[in-house]
Structures are given as C-alpha cells and as structure tokens.
Amino acid sequence: MATTLVRPRPTTPGTPRAGAHKAPALRHLGPNWYACVMGTAIIANAGATLPYQLPGQRVVCQIFWVLAATALAVLLTARAGHWLHHRDQARAHLLDPAVAPFYGCLAMALLAVGGGALIVGKDLIGVPAAVAVDTVLFTAGTATGLLAAVAVPYLMVVRHKVEAHQATPVWLLPVVAPMVSAALGPLLIPHLPAGQAREAMLLGCYAMFGLSLLATLLLLPLIFGRLIISGPLPLVLTPTLFLVLGPLGQSTTAVNSLADMAPRSMAGPYSGALSAFAVVYGVPVMGFALLWLALAAAMLVRAARGGMGFAMTWWALTFPVGTCVTGAAGLARHTGLAAFSWLAAALFLALLTAWLLAAANTLRGLVTGRLLAAPATVRTPAV
C-alpha cells in the first residue's frame, strides 16, 4: 500500500549500492504486497465458515485458498530477491514510518494461508498435510508477528521521526498480527496431545489476544485524534481507515474460536466462563466495529467523489472486513441469533465486491508496470 504512495527516505546519501540494477522490477516491491495474500485468504476462510452455505461455495473457497497459497509462495520468493539485490531499499523501508508497519502483513499472510489449510485446504491435500502446513506457517507467522509487534514500535520510538498529525491506521498493522495468531491458533488445538499441550496453546492464544488488544487501545486514540484535529486523510490513504476493523473483527473471532476449544483444553468452570466471555466481549465490540464501518464507508464515498484513484491501499477493504465476517459468524454460533448470520452474509458480499475491485486493478497495474515503478512523493502532512 504505502510503498506505492511515498518515496522511502534513504538511510544514507548517495547512489544505490552496487547490484541495484539486478532484478529492477523488485526494487520497489514492499511488504505491503502481502496484503494481497491476506485479502485473498480471508475469502476462503470466511466463506467456509459462513452460517449459510450454497452449493459449490466450498469449492470456490478452495480455489481462493490455492490462489492465496500460490501468491504467498511467489511473494516470499520475490521479497527474498528484493532483500538480496536491493538491500539498501529494504533498509530504507525499515526506517520509513510509512512502510515499516507493513511488516505485520507478512505475519498475517503466513497465518491466514496456514489457517486456510485446516479450514478448506484439507479437502485438497488431506488432514495430515494440512496440519503440517498450518503448524509451519502458524509457527513462522506467530514468531514474525511477535517480532514485528516489538521491533516496529521500537523503531518508531528511537529511529523514525513522526508527529501526531502523521498517525494513520497503518500503525495498527504490527500489533494486530498477534491477534490473528490468537484467532487461528485454536484450529491446531484438536491436533495437539490432550492435557498440558492443549491448555498451553489455549492460554498462549489468550495472551496474544491481550497483547494485541491493549496495544490497539493505545494506538486508536492517536488515530482518531488525528482525524478530529487534522481532518480527513489524503484521498489515496482513505481506504486505510478500514484497517481499524481488523483488531475489532479479529478479536471477536478470537474469543469465539477460543471458546469453542476451551472444553477440549481446560477442566473446571473456566470453559463455561470463556464461552460467556465470547458473547459479553464480542457483541459490544461488533457494535463498535459497525459504527467504525459506517464512518469509514462515508469517508470512502467522500474520497471517491473527490477523485480517489486506485492504489494498493484498496486492499485494506478486504482482510479487515473479512475479520468482521468471521467475528459475526462466531457470534451467530454462540448466540443462535439469525441477525448475526445475516450480518455475516451481508459483510461477506461486501468483502467479495472489494476483493474483485482490488484484484482487477492490481492485475491491471502489474500488466502496465505502474505498481512496480518508483513511487511518487505525496506532499501531505500525513505519512
């Protein structure tokens, strides 16, 4: 997203290092591209868990999972080439407050594809292989997410030069990654030995839920305060407002998924309490998510009328909305209310529409080469 908007500031003056002419198409390929994987994988994961299932729906979800897994493999290879041939640019990305937060997308892409292996991929590759794939990707994604949740805020404090008016929802990306681990970790619990292993996984996921939630609560006032004091975001950054839905929908998904696995992992009264917590926490948070969705949608309409063009920021309309789909589906399971089922279905239709728009424009940008060209500088007070 941001790499298509802001020219990264080099760490040292001078020309790029020797070898920068190699693989020129990869020079401006930033970590924001993992949002494409996230947005594609969430369609598979959310579509397969919807309360309403149509004929052929699961097959479509399988196709989306294969597409996401393929995109992840291609991007991992391309990003490795970026670090190999354009290390100066990669360092500049880490030192740019507009780009560094997108390293959280790498973790979430790994986790989303890994979770999809157990949700729908098992139909294609078998349960043992799906467990193995998810184990590897969940471990790598969780480790990467925890590292990003510490390293990126650290860089923002000691290396990045940021001011209050530069706050955007992009800042949430590193701290949301552990919440994705908390939401998808329960998928592995039935495949762990009963006893200590299952309980450790369950409580570890709750710890990551708390880590991400409290960090989000620290950042949200900065983001909303920036909107109130400094006004709307630049047009091209307006879709990033939907990123706020990520921690809201994903935390609701997490508490419901963890409540499903609590009886298999813990004895005593805790499993019942955690089931109640899923509803007591999830319903108010989903209410706030709908409020923010309405606000973000109104700002998006305003930006579209103002001439907003396509940028990679449009992928912010996919994964965060998808987390609200899975969150609403989880509440439908635990409350039995048809209203949550309808909400999940309506949000899923919005997710599909957003994905089609983002994917079509991304393919067009790749064919023309515009999205891999050197980014232009945006002269605005925002990042």
Short mmCIF file of N, CA and C in Angstrom, two decimals, residues 199 202-203 206 209 254-263 265-282 334:
data_model
loop_
_atom_site.label_atom_id
_atom_site.label_comp_id
_atom_site.label_asym_id
_atom_site.label_seq_id
_atom_site.Cartn_x
_atom_site.Cartn_y
_atom_site.Cartn_z
N GLU A 199 -3.77 -26.95 26.74
CA GLU A 199 -4.01 -25.82 27.64
C GLU A 199 -3.00 -24.70 27.39
N LEU A 202 -4.06 -22.86 24.27
CA LEU A 202 -5.24 -22.03 24.53
C LEU A 202 -4.85 -20.76 25.28
N LEU A 203 -4.11 -20.91 26.37
CA LEU A 203 -3.75 -19.75 27.17
C LEU A 203 -2.74 -18.87 26.45
N TYR A 206 -4.76 -16.68 24.30
CA TYR A 206 -5.38 -15.61 25.09
C TYR A 206 -4.36 -14.53 25.45
N PHE A 209 -4.02 -12.47 22.46
CA PHE A 209 -5.24 -11.66 22.37
C PHE A 209 -5.09 -10.40 23.23
N ALA A 254 -11.46 -14.25 17.60
CA ALA A 254 -10.57 -14.98 18.51
C ALA A 254 -11.30 -15.50 19.74
N VAL A 255 -12.08 -14.63 20.39
CA VAL A 255 -12.74 -15.08 21.62
C VAL A 255 -13.76 -16.17 21.34
N ASN A 256 -14.39 -16.12 20.18
CA ASN A 256 -15.36 -17.17 19.84
C ASN A 256 -14.66 -18.47 19.47
N SER A 257 -13.57 -18.39 18.72
CA SER A 257 -12.82 -19.60 18.37
C SER A 257 -12.20 -20.24 19.60
N LEU A 258 -11.67 -19.43 20.49
CA LEU A 258 -11.07 -19.95 21.72
C LEU A 258 -12.13 -20.58 22.62
N ALA A 259 -13.32 -19.98 22.66
CA ALA A 259 -14.40 -20.56 23.47
C ALA A 259 -14.81 -21.92 22.93
N ASP A 260 -14.75 -22.10 21.61
CA ASP A 260 -15.08 -23.40 21.02
C ASP A 260 -14.13 -24.49 21.50
N MET A 261 -12.86 -24.12 21.69
CA MET A 261 -11.83 -25.10 22.04
C MET A 261 -11.62 -25.23 23.54
N ALA A 262 -12.19 -24.32 24.33
CA ALA A 262 -11.96 -24.34 25.77
C ALA A 262 -12.36 -25.66 26.44
N PRO A 263 -13.52 -26.25 26.09
CA PRO A 263 -13.88 -27.52 26.74
C PRO A 263 -12.89 -28.66 26.45
N SER A 265 -9.69 -28.18 26.24
CA SER A 265 -8.36 -27.79 26.71
C SER A 265 -8.27 -27.58 28.21
N MET A 266 -9.39 -27.20 28.84
CA MET A 266 -9.35 -26.86 30.27
C MET A 266 -10.50 -27.54 31.00
N ALA A 267 -10.22 -27.92 32.23
CA ALA A 267 -11.26 -28.51 33.07
C ALA A 267 -11.83 -27.44 33.99
N GLY A 268 -12.88 -27.80 34.71
CA GLY A 268 -13.44 -26.89 35.69
C GLY A 268 -14.36 -25.85 35.09
N PRO A 269 -14.56 -24.76 35.80
CA PRO A 269 -15.55 -23.75 35.37
C PRO A 269 -15.06 -22.82 34.27
N TYR A 270 -13.76 -22.92 33.93
CA TYR A 270 -13.21 -21.94 33.01
C TYR A 270 -13.84 -22.00 31.62
N SER A 271 -14.10 -23.21 31.12
CA SER A 271 -14.63 -23.32 29.76
C SER A 271 -15.98 -22.62 29.63
N GLY A 272 -16.84 -22.76 30.63
CA GLY A 272 -18.13 -22.07 30.60
C GLY A 272 -17.96 -20.57 30.68
N ALA A 273 -17.02 -20.12 31.51
CA ALA A 273 -16.78 -18.68 31.64
C ALA A 273 -16.24 -18.10 30.34
N LEU A 274 -15.37 -18.84 29.68
CA LEU A 274 -14.82 -18.35 28.42
C LEU A 274 -15.87 -18.30 27.32
N SER A 275 -16.81 -19.21 27.35
CA SER A 275 -17.91 -19.18 26.39
C SER A 275 -18.78 -17.95 26.61
N ALA A 276 -19.03 -17.63 27.87
CA ALA A 276 -19.80 -16.42 28.19
C ALA A 276 -19.03 -15.17 27.79
N PHE A 277 -17.71 -15.20 28.02
CA PHE A 277 -16.87 -14.04 27.67
C PHE A 277 -16.91 -13.77 26.17
N ALA A 278 -17.02 -14.81 25.37
CA ALA A 278 -17.06 -14.64 23.92
C ALA A 278 -18.23 -13.76 23.50
N VAL A 279 -19.37 -13.93 24.17
CA VAL A 279 -20.55 -13.14 23.84
C VAL A 279 -20.49 -11.76 24.51
N VAL A 280 -20.11 -11.75 25.78
CA VAL A 280 -20.06 -10.49 26.54
C VAL A 280 -19.06 -9.52 25.92
N TYR A 281 -17.95 -10.04 25.42
CA TYR A 281 -16.96 -9.19 24.76
C TYR A 281 -17.34 -8.94 23.30
N GLY A 282 -17.72 -9.99 22.60
CA GLY A 282 -17.90 -9.90 21.16
C GLY A 282 -19.02 -8.99 20.70
N HIS A 334 -22.58 -18.80 18.83
CA HIS A 334 -22.70 -18.81 20.29
C HIS A 334 -23.99 -18.20 20.81
#
